[in-house]
Amino acid sequence: MADSIFQVSDLRVDVPDMTRKPLFGAAPRLEILKGISFEIPRGAVLGIVGGSGSGKTTLGRTLVRLVEPNAGRLLFDGRDIAHLSDAGMRPLRPRIQMIFQDPMSSLNPRLTVGRTIAAPLGAKVSDARVKAALEQVGLPADFAGRYPHELSGGQRQRVGIARAIAMRPDFILADEIVSGLDVSSQAQVLMLLEQLVADLGLTLVFISHDLSVIRRLCSRVIVLRAGEIVEDAATADLFERPRHAYTRELLDAIPIPDPSVRW
Amino acid sequence: MLDGRGLIRRRAGARLWLSGLWLTVFVLAAVLAPLISPQDPLAQDLMLERLPPAWVAGSEPGYWLGTDSLGRDVLSRIIYGAQVALAVALVAGLATCLIGSALGLVAGFYRGWADRIISRIVDIWMAFPPVLFAILLIAVLGTGLTSVILAIVIIDWTRFCRVVRAETLNQSKMDYVHSAKVAGFTRLRTLLSEILPNVLPVIVALLTLEMGIAVIVEAILSFVNLSISTDQPTWGGMIAEGRTSIHQAWWVLVFPLIALFFTVLSFAQFGEGLRERFDPVLR
Ligand SMILES: Nc1ncnc2c1ncn2[C@@H]1O[C@H](COP(=O)(O)OP(=O)(O)OP(=O)(O)O)[C@@H](O)[C@H]1O
Ligand SMILES: [Mg+2]
């Protein structure tokens, strides 16, 4: 019990389906997550994969309680946070952090990098923790005075990571954090994350549809399809012996450089 | 090497400084009117009626921009007229901005019933034709500076409310708002410290625009004799009086019109200039 940071059982999220709403009366419910159960051990790096629209983002956002589930239990550190109010969540917020997919939209364009990192800490820009966080993600300290539009995509994403780790959280959700980057910045950001996970002993959920990335980073993988878990296995097992046909499909979709092809 | 950014900045700078210069002259004229007016703006002298400006033959020394059909000094009246224009621009502009922006921010950020109520009121409000609405209001409130300001605020807050609501709505969809929630900010703090800085450029641009509009509205109301009493010179009043003698004394009409034009133009340009100078995203 104590060694699981998240325990999720029968988690359900549905939204009213406005496209099929009759003229009068309530819209039918559209199920996005259909009863999901899994655990995240402390210190684990869990990958969540699945095709587009399979519910990965919704699941992630429910974990950090940007979304309230309609049913099921969501235990964080032994405590059910499924239906906590905003005010009830607030004391837990510093422990549960998130890195967003699009750093352009997730960094306030009119705040400097320093203020973006300092504000959640309730600290001044000159605070040592701001400097330390920038250093940890490999950005020079004078970047604290820059605005997001003055950074490259990879640098922006590093700021997003710095903001999350500066809080010294117990848990970080990373939702497709490299999918907006070019291949070389992708590799750099992933290397950075790998190193931070090792250094800080982070518990991380890493959402991606890129299985090769998952393979490198994660110790366990959950495969999601249409709001249901189809496979939940250790990374090595999943790649060696995929049990579900859908997983095999995903594995087959990984592009493998073919040495026999000439150009 | 040619640095494009430098060019843009210099142009933005010129915009800011030119409009700032005119507005400074405008404010100083209004504040220091009793000290700098060459003549008493109300003093009538039938011996001096319709004197041309200083550089035209037949002028009198001391009456730089000539006199009107009652022999009153045009320059002094323009300087005193700046008082009314300034008061209207500042008070009506700021009040309109505060009320409209606050309601727009609340409606756009909190949505729900607050948004429904505010948006419905705005819709109903906008259905009134503004000029008729103003004239009707003044008729009810009585003429006077306060009534003019009140009329402008009552009519124009919807302009702020609509634009600020739309912009707030846009900003609220951005991930940095979710990020603020993850950081544990309260809703109010998110609104004030995250969203407001991003809506502020729009508010400033609207505010300076509104100040210009307020000056125009006052002039229009003066023109139709619905503004303030006749013993305080106003630009609109001067234009109205000048209109009747345009063929004999064009200067009575033209100079207050120029003052009005430059003031309104400067307000709008000043807002743009401020944005270009101080908005980190545009800089
Ligand atoms: N607010 C909403 N209203 C209606 N449907 C929604 C809403 N949010 C998500 N959905 C639907 O739920 C499903 C899962 O969405 P989600 O964003 O979680 O997918 P995803 O796995 O993250 O996909 P991707 O890989 O493309 O990011 C999608 O079919 C989406 O259309
Ligand atoms: Mg997604």
XYZ file of C-alpha atoms and ligand atoms in Angstrom:
578
model
C 0.000 0.000 0.000
C 2.564 2.553 1.084
C 4.765 1.859 -1.883
C 2.089 2.794 -4.404
C 1.806 6.474 -5.059
C -1.345 6.139 -7.149
C -3.971 3.427 -6.914
C -6.622 3.708 -9.560
C -9.624 1.453 -9.635
C -12.527 1.358 -12.041
C -11.934 4.957 -13.099
C -14.596 6.256 -15.431
C -14.845 9.544 -17.275
C -17.689 10.424 -19.566
C -18.876 13.634 -21.154
C -22.212 14.593 -22.673
C -22.107 13.798 -26.369
C -23.360 17.028 -27.917
C -23.256 15.658 -31.456
C -25.988 13.177 -30.610
C -28.003 15.413 -28.322
C -31.712 15.204 -29.098
C -33.583 18.495 -29.492
C -35.145 18.032 -26.068
C -33.707 16.208 -23.100
C -30.219 15.295 -22.029
C -27.435 14.317 -24.388
C -26.298 10.692 -24.255
C -23.021 10.127 -22.397
C -19.846 9.543 -24.341
C -17.545 7.257 -22.401
C -13.911 8.295 -22.650
C -12.467 6.118 -19.891
C -14.387 2.889 -19.317
C -13.323 1.582 -15.952
C -9.563 1.755 -15.640
C -7.566 0.095 -12.847
C -3.823 0.163 -12.262
C -1.227 1.142 -9.711
C 1.827 3.331 -9.913
C 4.565 2.181 -7.523
C 6.694 4.901 -5.960
C 9.753 5.571 -8.103
C 8.311 3.883 -11.176
C 8.407 5.318 -14.657
C 5.157 4.285 -16.224
C 4.503 4.638 -19.908
C 1.009 5.065 -21.293
C 0.646 4.321 -24.990
C -2.291 4.057 -27.300
C -3.580 5.370 -30.580
C -4.959 8.835 -31.070
C -8.204 9.331 -29.165
C -7.630 6.331 -26.924
C -7.963 8.514 -23.812
C -4.334 8.979 -22.748
C -4.589 12.702 -22.174
C -7.895 12.335 -20.364
C -6.412 9.677 -18.088
C -3.377 11.839 -17.360
C -5.438 14.917 -16.661
C -7.647 12.912 -14.341
C -4.602 11.750 -12.369
C -3.539 15.356 -11.757
C -7.164 16.264 -11.199
C -7.568 18.751 -13.999
C -10.497 16.470 -14.811
C -12.929 15.079 -12.240
C -13.764 11.422 -12.832
C -17.423 10.397 -12.947
C -16.868 7.182 -11.048
C -14.172 5.028 -9.541
C -11.494 5.542 -6.953
C -8.332 7.573 -7.357
C -6.037 7.124 -4.376
C -3.032 9.398 -4.104
C -0.765 8.357 -1.265
C -3.618 6.327 0.204
C -6.140 9.149 0.038
C -9.073 9.303 -2.368
C -8.753 12.499 -4.370
C -11.325 11.589 -7.029
C -13.853 14.185 -5.931
C -11.792 16.624 -3.894
C -12.760 20.256 -4.444
C -10.301 22.818 -5.806
C -9.668 24.000 -2.277
C -9.261 20.441 -1.038
C -6.736 19.680 -3.766
C -4.661 22.792 -3.153
C -2.497 21.429 -0.325
C -1.679 18.403 -2.501
C -0.921 20.382 -5.658
C 2.800 20.940 -5.020
C 3.266 17.170 -4.832
C 1.557 16.451 -8.156
C 3.080 18.224 -11.127
C 2.635 18.129 -14.853
C 4.666 18.916 -17.961
C 2.498 19.949 -20.878
C 2.689 18.948 -24.502
C 2.764 22.425 -25.979
C 5.213 24.635 -24.088
C 4.175 27.695 -26.086
C 0.685 27.494 -24.658
C 1.634 26.213 -21.207
C 4.101 29.010 -20.473
C 2.513 32.375 -19.837
C 3.761 34.512 -22.766
C 3.925 37.657 -20.665
C 5.836 36.265 -17.708
C 9.573 35.805 -17.710
C 11.014 32.335 -17.298
C 12.145 33.291 -13.799
C 8.678 34.341 -12.701
C 7.114 31.288 -14.308
C 9.299 29.033 -12.181
C 9.202 31.189 -9.040
C 5.478 31.930 -8.808
C 4.287 28.377 -7.953
C 7.008 28.224 -5.291
C 5.750 31.467 -3.795
C 9.310 32.663 -4.183
C 11.126 35.618 -5.690
C 12.848 35.307 -9.077
C 16.184 35.636 -7.278
C 15.419 32.540 -5.194
C 18.154 29.905 -5.194
C 15.621 27.226 -6.144
C 14.888 28.998 -9.444
C 18.564 29.027 -10.315
C 18.972 25.414 -9.252
C 16.013 24.291 -11.363
C 17.348 26.082 -14.445
C 20.724 24.501 -13.880
C 19.199 21.055 -13.528
C 17.538 21.328 -16.925
C 20.705 22.680 -18.475
C 19.693 26.299 -19.019
C 21.965 29.234 -18.126
C 20.864 31.253 -15.102
C 20.367 34.430 -17.139
C 17.500 32.761 -18.996
C 15.420 33.717 -15.952
C 14.986 37.149 -17.508
C 13.769 35.892 -20.869
C 10.244 35.608 -22.186
C 8.988 32.318 -23.671
C 8.973 33.662 -27.249
C 12.673 34.362 -26.900
C 13.417 30.648 -26.482
C 13.621 27.727 -28.866
C 11.075 24.922 -28.649
C 13.472 22.629 -26.817
C 14.432 25.369 -24.390
C 10.776 26.120 -23.707
C 10.134 22.506 -22.897
C 13.110 22.575 -20.524
C 11.491 25.514 -18.748
C 8.328 23.434 -18.429
C 10.390 20.662 -16.857
C 12.221 23.113 -14.594
C 8.918 24.506 -13.334
C 7.690 21.016 -12.474
C 10.826 19.766 -10.720
C 11.393 23.027 -8.815
C 8.360 22.080 -6.723
C 10.117 18.896 -5.575
C 6.993 16.889 -6.408
C 6.358 13.246 -5.599
C 4.819 12.694 -8.993
C 5.149 14.165 -12.470
C 2.907 13.626 -15.463
C 4.512 14.193 -18.853
C 1.949 14.237 -21.648
C 3.540 13.908 -25.095
C 6.200 16.379 -24.066
C 8.482 15.800 -27.032
C 5.971 15.395 -29.824
C 6.184 19.082 -30.756
C 9.975 19.058 -31.030
C 12.340 18.184 -33.841
C 14.238 14.928 -33.585
C 17.458 16.263 -32.082
C 15.738 18.347 -29.384
C 13.523 15.325 -28.721
C 16.582 13.249 -27.959
C 18.038 15.971 -25.743
C 14.876 16.472 -23.739
C 14.464 12.711 -23.310
C 18.054 12.362 -22.164
C 17.465 15.143 -19.666
C 14.330 13.477 -18.369
C 16.100 10.138 -18.095
C 18.829 11.741 -16.047
C 16.401 13.640 -13.794
C 14.457 10.475 -13.130
C 17.660 8.784 -12.026
C 18.931 11.766 -10.002
C 15.735 12.793 -8.256
C 14.056 9.400 -7.918
C 10.965 10.784 -9.631
C 7.760 8.890 -10.079
C 6.830 9.650 -13.635
C 3.983 8.905 -15.959
C 5.073 9.350 -19.519
C 2.383 9.529 -22.158
C 3.420 8.944 -25.730
C 2.357 7.203 -28.862
C 5.988 6.566 -29.714
C 6.877 3.113 -28.405
C 10.588 3.494 -29.052
C 10.654 6.419 -26.621
C 8.681 4.432 -24.066
C 11.060 1.530 -24.364
C 14.001 3.710 -23.497
C 12.480 5.508 -20.553
C 9.840 3.407 -18.879
C 9.922 0.453 -16.541
C 6.286 -0.445 -17.121
C 3.803 0.197 -19.875
C 0.044 0.473 -20.023
C -1.549 0.076 -23.417
C -4.789 1.949 -23.822
C -7.382 1.421 -26.516
C -10.721 3.203 -26.712
C -10.714 4.035 -23.016
C -9.748 0.568 -21.803
C -6.485 -0.977 -20.711
C -5.633 -3.828 -23.054
C -2.222 -4.611 -21.621
C -0.277 -3.699 -18.501
C 3.204 -5.218 -18.390
C 6.870 -4.645 -17.622
C 8.537 -2.916 -20.575
C 10.832 -5.818 -21.438
C 7.946 -8.310 -21.394
C 5.762 -6.088 -23.491
C 8.368 -5.717 -26.191
C 9.427 -9.395 -26.096
C 6.043 -11.017 -25.713
C 3.159 -8.700 -26.514
C 0.063 -10.566 -25.405
C -2.604 -8.496 -27.058
C -3.088 -8.161 -30.786
C -3.454 -4.377 -30.447
C -0.068 -4.133 -28.752
C 1.479 -6.132 -31.560
C -0.100 -3.737 -34.015
C 1.478 -0.792 -32.218
C 4.831 -2.562 -32.091
C 4.708 -3.286 -35.791
C 4.089 0.364 -36.467
C 7.486 1.349 -35.058
C 9.615 2.354 -38.003
C 12.800 0.307 -37.974
C 15.632 1.660 -40.059
C 16.067 -0.766 -42.891
C 19.697 -1.122 -43.945
C 18.781 -2.863 -47.177
C 17.020 0.192 -48.561
C 19.164 2.460 -50.713
C 18.653 6.086 -51.490
C 23.991 45.442 -41.806
C 20.343 46.363 -41.783
C 18.526 45.257 -38.683
C 14.816 45.145 -39.384
C 13.862 45.060 -35.765
C 15.675 48.307 -35.119
C 13.660 50.021 -37.821
C 10.380 48.853 -36.418
C 11.367 49.946 -32.953
C 12.366 53.394 -34.151
C 9.043 53.844 -35.910
C 7.183 52.671 -32.822
C 9.273 55.095 -30.801
C 8.365 58.010 -33.060
C 4.689 57.112 -32.756
C 4.925 57.039 -28.987
C 6.924 60.237 -28.653
C 4.931 62.327 -31.122
C 1.586 61.371 -29.646
C 3.015 61.671 -26.135
C 4.268 65.147 -26.959
C 0.886 66.326 -28.183
C -0.898 64.801 -25.183
C 1.578 66.513 -22.844
C 0.857 69.854 -24.496
C -2.842 69.071 -24.226
C -2.671 68.214 -20.522
C -0.448 71.196 -19.697
C -2.796 73.528 -21.572
C -5.756 72.225 -19.587
C -4.030 72.406 -16.219
C -2.240 75.717 -16.742
C -5.025 77.404 -18.705
C -5.384 80.422 -16.373
C -1.634 81.027 -16.498
C -0.940 80.637 -20.193
C -4.067 81.965 -21.894
C -3.170 85.213 -23.579
C -6.721 86.559 -23.119
C -9.802 86.002 -21.012
C -11.674 83.289 -22.989
C -15.044 84.806 -22.116
C -14.259 88.479 -22.634
C -16.396 89.829 -25.475
C -15.381 92.917 -27.373
C -17.386 93.937 -30.383
C -14.544 96.143 -31.562
C -12.420 93.044 -31.977
C -14.878 90.687 -33.627
C -13.699 88.271 -36.313
C -10.066 89.230 -36.180
C -8.005 86.898 -38.396
C -5.035 84.863 -37.114
C -1.747 86.671 -36.483
C -0.196 85.936 -39.870
C -3.150 87.243 -41.911
C -3.509 90.944 -42.782
C -5.787 92.829 -40.402
C -4.858 90.919 -37.252
C -4.335 92.432 -33.818
C -1.287 91.630 -31.661
C -2.082 89.299 -28.774
C -4.832 87.437 -30.660
C -2.729 84.686 -32.228
C -5.503 82.624 -33.718
C -7.961 85.441 -34.208
C -11.316 86.087 -32.555
C -14.836 84.816 -33.030
C -17.979 86.744 -33.915
C -18.278 88.026 -30.331
C -14.663 89.160 -30.229
C -13.473 86.340 -27.952
C -9.908 85.070 -28.374
C -9.884 81.726 -30.211
C -6.557 80.514 -28.791
C -7.621 81.155 -25.209
C -10.909 79.404 -25.798
C -9.123 76.394 -27.265
C -6.814 76.278 -24.235
C -9.755 76.454 -21.830
C -11.683 73.967 -23.958
C -8.902 71.472 -23.293
C -10.063 71.391 -19.648
C -13.417 69.880 -20.532
C -11.862 67.539 -23.079
C -9.287 66.336 -20.561
C -11.819 65.831 -17.785
C -14.090 63.862 -20.086
C -11.243 61.794 -21.513
C -9.826 60.880 -18.119
C -12.936 60.354 -16.043
C -15.203 58.865 -18.683
C -12.367 56.819 -20.220
C -11.175 55.338 -16.951
C -14.641 54.682 -15.540
C -15.764 53.009 -18.761
C -12.604 50.958 -18.816
C -12.856 49.832 -15.199
C -16.505 48.815 -15.321
C -16.399 47.187 -18.753
C -13.108 45.354 -18.193
C -14.040 44.034 -14.770
C -17.331 42.642 -16.060
C -15.650 41.254 -19.172
C -12.958 39.508 -17.145
C -15.511 37.970 -14.794
C -17.789 36.834 -17.615
C -14.974 35.388 -19.704
C -13.159 33.637 -16.889
C -15.869 32.353 -14.565
C -18.431 31.668 -17.331
C -21.626 30.104 -15.962
C -24.464 32.256 -14.709
C -22.292 35.364 -14.329
C -21.421 35.180 -18.021
C -25.014 34.540 -19.027
C -26.311 37.545 -17.108
C -23.553 39.922 -18.219
C -23.714 38.840 -21.854
C -27.494 39.194 -21.983
C -27.305 42.715 -20.557
C -24.619 43.642 -23.097
C -26.758 42.284 -25.945
C -29.754 44.299 -24.827
C -27.612 47.393 -24.279
C -26.101 47.210 -27.747
C -29.559 47.188 -29.326
C -29.946 50.929 -28.509
C -28.529 53.295 -31.134
C -25.773 55.030 -29.134
C -26.251 58.649 -30.259
C -29.988 58.614 -29.652
C -29.328 56.852 -26.373
C -26.905 59.604 -25.358
C -29.270 62.413 -26.274
C -32.076 60.686 -24.427
C -29.897 60.208 -21.353
C -28.808 63.845 -21.299
C -32.412 64.904 -21.663
C -33.213 62.869 -18.565
C -30.077 63.688 -16.562
C -29.945 67.350 -17.546
C -26.978 69.017 -19.223
C -23.634 69.388 -17.496
C -20.213 67.797 -17.369
C -21.286 65.007 -15.020
C -24.168 64.063 -17.258
C -21.914 63.910 -20.301
C -19.450 61.657 -18.486
C -22.227 59.488 -17.117
C -23.775 59.150 -20.558
C -20.457 58.058 -22.071
C -19.869 55.481 -19.342
C -23.399 54.117 -19.510
C -23.222 53.732 -23.275
C -19.661 52.620 -23.850
C -18.888 50.103 -21.101
C -20.260 47.404 -23.396
C -17.443 48.033 -25.888
C -14.883 47.066 -23.230
C -16.990 44.270 -21.846
C -17.384 42.484 -25.170
C -13.790 42.740 -26.277
C -12.298 41.922 -22.871
C -14.663 38.978 -22.419
C -13.702 37.520 -25.795
C -9.996 37.937 -25.091
C -10.345 36.458 -21.596
C -12.218 33.525 -23.063
C -9.362 32.946 -25.504
C -6.716 33.179 -22.829
C -8.648 30.867 -20.487
C -8.282 28.046 -23.004
C -4.503 28.233 -22.930
C -2.564 25.555 -21.086
C -0.888 28.103 -18.832
C -4.240 28.430 -17.081
C -4.280 24.673 -16.448
C -0.705 24.998 -15.394
C -1.701 27.608 -12.818
C -4.242 25.148 -11.453
C -1.591 22.448 -11.207
C 0.581 24.997 -9.369
C -2.215 25.378 -6.814
C -3.214 28.967 -7.618
C -6.692 30.043 -6.578
C -9.086 31.004 -9.364
C -8.855 34.673 -8.441
C -5.066 34.604 -8.434
C -5.079 32.866 -11.804
C -7.318 35.592 -13.168
C -5.288 38.479 -11.776
C -1.719 37.253 -12.108
C -1.913 34.997 -15.163
C -4.775 36.107 -17.380
C -4.891 39.841 -16.681
C -1.315 40.500 -17.904
C -2.303 38.894 -21.184
C -5.519 40.862 -21.536
C -3.946 44.131 -20.398
C -2.547 45.129 -23.813
C -6.042 44.942 -25.258
C -7.411 46.929 -22.329
C -4.793 49.661 -22.725
C -5.427 49.935 -26.455
C -9.167 50.166 -25.824
C -8.690 52.688 -23.030
C -6.749 55.167 -25.130
C -9.194 54.656 -27.973
C -12.054 55.281 -25.558
C -10.439 58.487 -24.306
C -10.402 59.744 -27.882
C -13.993 58.665 -28.368
C -15.015 60.409 -25.150
C -13.516 63.666 -26.438
C -15.428 63.269 -29.687
C -18.698 62.423 -27.965
C -18.375 65.476 -25.746
C -17.686 67.601 -28.820
C -20.736 66.172 -30.578
C -22.926 66.830 -27.568
C -21.539 70.380 -27.343
C -22.182 70.774 -31.036
C -25.850 69.955 -30.579
C -25.836 72.117 -27.472
C -26.440 69.270 -25.051
C -23.156 69.375 -23.203
C -22.298 71.984 -20.612
C -23.220 75.600 -20.007
C -22.046 78.247 -22.445
C -19.652 80.037 -20.089
C -17.135 77.163 -20.229
C -15.590 77.058 -23.704
C -15.623 73.630 -25.340
C -14.187 72.553 -28.665
C -17.506 71.177 -29.830
C -19.248 74.407 -28.878
C -16.631 76.428 -30.751
C -17.042 74.278 -33.833
C -20.795 74.759 -33.670
C -20.395 78.530 -33.402
C -17.728 78.609 -36.095
C -19.972 76.755 -38.483
C -22.361 79.716 -38.731
C -19.630 82.084 -39.821
C -17.453 79.740 -41.811
C -17.359 82.087 -44.837
C -16.411 85.191 -42.896
C -14.105 83.639 -40.261
C -12.886 80.142 -41.085
C -10.419 80.171 -38.173
C -13.161 79.975 -35.561
C -14.087 76.544 -36.917
C -10.753 75.243 -38.147
C -8.504 75.645 -35.104
C -10.680 73.839 -32.544
C -11.234 71.164 -35.187
C -7.469 70.721 -35.528
C -7.058 70.531 -31.742
C -9.805 67.910 -31.588
C -8.335 65.931 -34.459
C -4.810 65.800 -33.069
C -6.001 64.944 -29.582
C -8.180 62.038 -30.705
C -5.493 60.794 -33.068
C -2.815 61.066 -30.383
C -4.816 59.045 -27.870
C -5.138 56.130 -30.282
C -1.526 56.351 -31.419
C -0.323 56.644 -27.839
C -2.107 53.402 -26.976
C -0.528 51.616 -29.933
C 2.851 53.099 -29.076
C 2.624 51.972 -25.450
C 1.828 48.475 -26.619
C 4.714 48.301 -29.008
C 7.062 49.726 -26.428
C 6.057 47.777 -23.326
C 4.387 44.542 -24.430
C 7.111 41.885 -24.080
C 5.512 39.705 -26.740
C 5.573 42.429 -29.385
C 8.886 43.884 -28.336
N -14.354 17.552 -23.598
C -14.582 16.534 -24.430
N -15.789 16.410 -25.011
C -16.047 15.399 -25.860
N -15.173 14.458 -26.178
C -13.946 14.528 -25.650
C -13.574 15.561 -24.741
N -12.287 15.378 -24.384
C -11.884 14.280 -25.026
N -12.864 13.755 -25.781
C -12.780 12.538 -26.603
O -12.222 11.543 -25.789
C -11.350 10.722 -26.515
C -10.007 10.620 -25.829
O -9.367 11.880 -25.886
P -7.867 12.078 -25.395
O -7.491 13.492 -25.648
O -7.771 11.586 -24.007
O -7.079 11.119 -26.392
P -5.514 10.863 -26.516
O -5.296 9.430 -26.294
O -4.758 11.809 -25.660
O -5.261 11.190 -28.042
P -3.984 11.840 -28.725
O -2.957 10.756 -28.855
O -4.492 12.264 -30.071
O -3.540 12.987 -27.877
C -11.277 11.298 -27.907
O -12.074 10.524 -28.743
C -11.837 12.683 -27.757
O -12.525 13.060 -28.914
Mg -3.366 13.467 -25.984
